[in-house]
Amino acid sequence: MAINENQATYLKYKEYGDLLKVILYSSQSVLGAVPLIYHLHHSGQNIIFIQTGTIGGNVIHYLVTNGPPAKKFIELKRLTGDYSFVEKIGTDGMSLYIPILELEKSNLQFP
């Protein structure tokens, strides 16, 4: 993930639900792209983030949590925005199953 820090905007969210709304909205766009979710233990904090954006800059959407995610995926209901943490991809066609990728290191400088 190569990001020019001068072209990155950071948006901090209070809870998972708000962060996941970005993914829900992205999945309904013309491109239909679903951002990946990343977990990083950085400076003593557990940071969950996604990256969106294209030409003209990147947006890093993130939140700080009390601990690492308990499971490997988030099941996000397309119609309601409800979510739950799950161990594997399910069979519900009305849900997005988003992997939570564990990063060992990143050059992002979270505010």
C-alpha positions as a printed NumPy array, in Angstrom:
array([[  0.   ,   0.   ,   0.   ],
       [  2.003,   2.949,  -1.27 ],
       [  0.519,   6.227,  -0.1  ],
       [  2.03 ,   9.667,  -0.362],
       [  1.557,  11.117,   3.119],
       [  1.104,  14.612,   1.643],
       [ -1.954,  13.411,  -0.252],
       [ -3.592,  11.462,   2.554],
       [ -6.508,  12.664,   4.646],
       [ -7.23 ,  10.899,   7.935],
       [-10.763,  10.538,   9.272],
       [-11.136,   9.088,  12.758],
       [-14.394,   7.353,  13.715],
       [-15.8  ,   6.587,  17.164],
       [-17.096,   3.084,  16.427],
       [-17.096,   0.221,  13.952],
       [-20.612,   0.99 ,  12.719],
       [-19.595,   4.365,  11.345],
       [-16.454,   2.991,   9.71 ],
       [-18.443,   0.178,   8.101],
       [-20.907,   2.646,   6.582],
       [-18.046,   3.789,   4.353],
       [-17.692,   0.216,   3.076],
       [-21.431,  -0.161,   2.633],
       [-21.579,   3.041,   0.595],
       [-18.519,   2.051,  -1.461],
       [-20.043,  -1.307,  -2.338],
       [-23.094,   0.452,  -3.81 ],
       [-21.079,   2.786,  -6.024],
       [-20.723,   2.395,  -9.766],
       [-17.365,   0.667,  -9.318],
       [-18.72 ,  -1.639,  -6.639],
       [-15.34 ,  -1.79 ,  -4.915],
       [-15.225,  -2.962,  -1.313],
       [-12.232,  -1.649,   0.656],
       [-10.276,  -4.092,   2.799],
       [-10.103,  -3.708,   6.564],
       [ -6.68 ,  -3.615,   8.164],
       [ -5.651,  -4.093,  11.802],
       [ -2.365,  -2.666,  13.015],
       [ -0.877,  -2.544,  16.502],
       [  0.861,   0.839,  16.343],
       [  2.349,   2.943,  19.147],
       [  0.571,   0.844,  21.787],
       [ -2.827,   1.199,  20.1  ],
       [ -5.015,  -1.163,  18.088],
       [ -5.938,   0.665,  14.903],
       [ -8.578,  -0.572,  12.472],
       [ -8.578,   1.202,   9.125],
       [ -9.596,   1.208,   5.503],
       [ -8.187,   3.223,   2.623],
       [-10.323,   4.834,  -0.058],
       [ -9.611,   7.326,  -2.791],
       [ -8.018,   7.488,  -6.175],
       [ -6.519,  10.272,  -8.218],
       [ -6.096,  13.425,  -6.162],
       [ -5.498,  11.782,  -2.815],
       [ -6.26 ,   8.972,  -0.454],
       [ -8.52 ,   8.911,   2.565],
       [ -7.633,   6.766,   5.553],
       [-10.743,   5.962,   7.613],
       [ -9.777,   4.604,  11.021],
       [-10.727,   3.967,  14.593],
       [ -8.796,   3.041,  17.719],
       [-10.07 ,  -0.013,  19.592],
       [ -9.425,  -1.528,  23.01 ],
       [ -8.062,  -4.731,  21.52 ],
       [ -7.503,  -6.621,  18.304],
       [-10.494,  -8.006,  16.388],
       [-11.717, -11.277,  17.903],
       [-12.467, -12.923,  14.55 ],
       [-11.125, -12.922,  10.989],
       [-14.071, -11.415,   9.072],
       [-16.854,  -8.904,   9.466],
       [-20.264,  -9.858,   8.12 ],
       [-21.951,  -6.629,   7.013],
       [-25.668,  -6.747,   6.153],
       [-26.24 ,  -4.754,   2.967],
       [-29.817,  -3.702,   3.767],
       [-29.522,  -2.749,   7.424],
       [-25.842,  -1.988,   8.013],
       [-25.839,  -4.407,  10.962],
       [-22.562,  -6.231,  11.42 ],
       [-20.986,  -9.061,  13.363],
       [-17.558, -10.604,  13.639],
       [-17.344, -14.107,  12.138],
       [-14.635, -16.722,  11.622],
       [-15.318, -17.462,   7.966],
       [-17.213, -16.369,   4.89 ],
       [-20.874, -17.322,   5.139],
       [-23.603, -18.021,   2.63 ],
       [-25.872, -15.004,   3.129],
       [-26.12 , -13.376,  -0.313],
       [-27.323, -10.135,   1.239],
       [-24.159,  -9.717,   3.313],
       [-20.66 ,  -8.561,   2.538],
       [-17.911, -10.637,   4.134],
       [-14.924,  -8.402,   4.681],
       [-11.591,  -9.889,   5.748],
       [ -9.645,  -8.193,   8.516],
       [ -6.023,  -8.222,   7.437],
       [ -3.338,  -8.195,  10.116],
       [ -0.493,  -5.829,   9.298],
       [  2.872,  -6.232,  10.909],
       [  4.097,  -2.787,   9.955],
       [  3.009,   0.327,   8.053],
       [  4.534,   3.681,   7.142],
       [  1.253,   5.51 ,   7.762],
       [  1.463,   8.194,  10.428],
       [ -1.856,   8.184,  12.254],
       [ -2.667,  11.498,  13.949]])
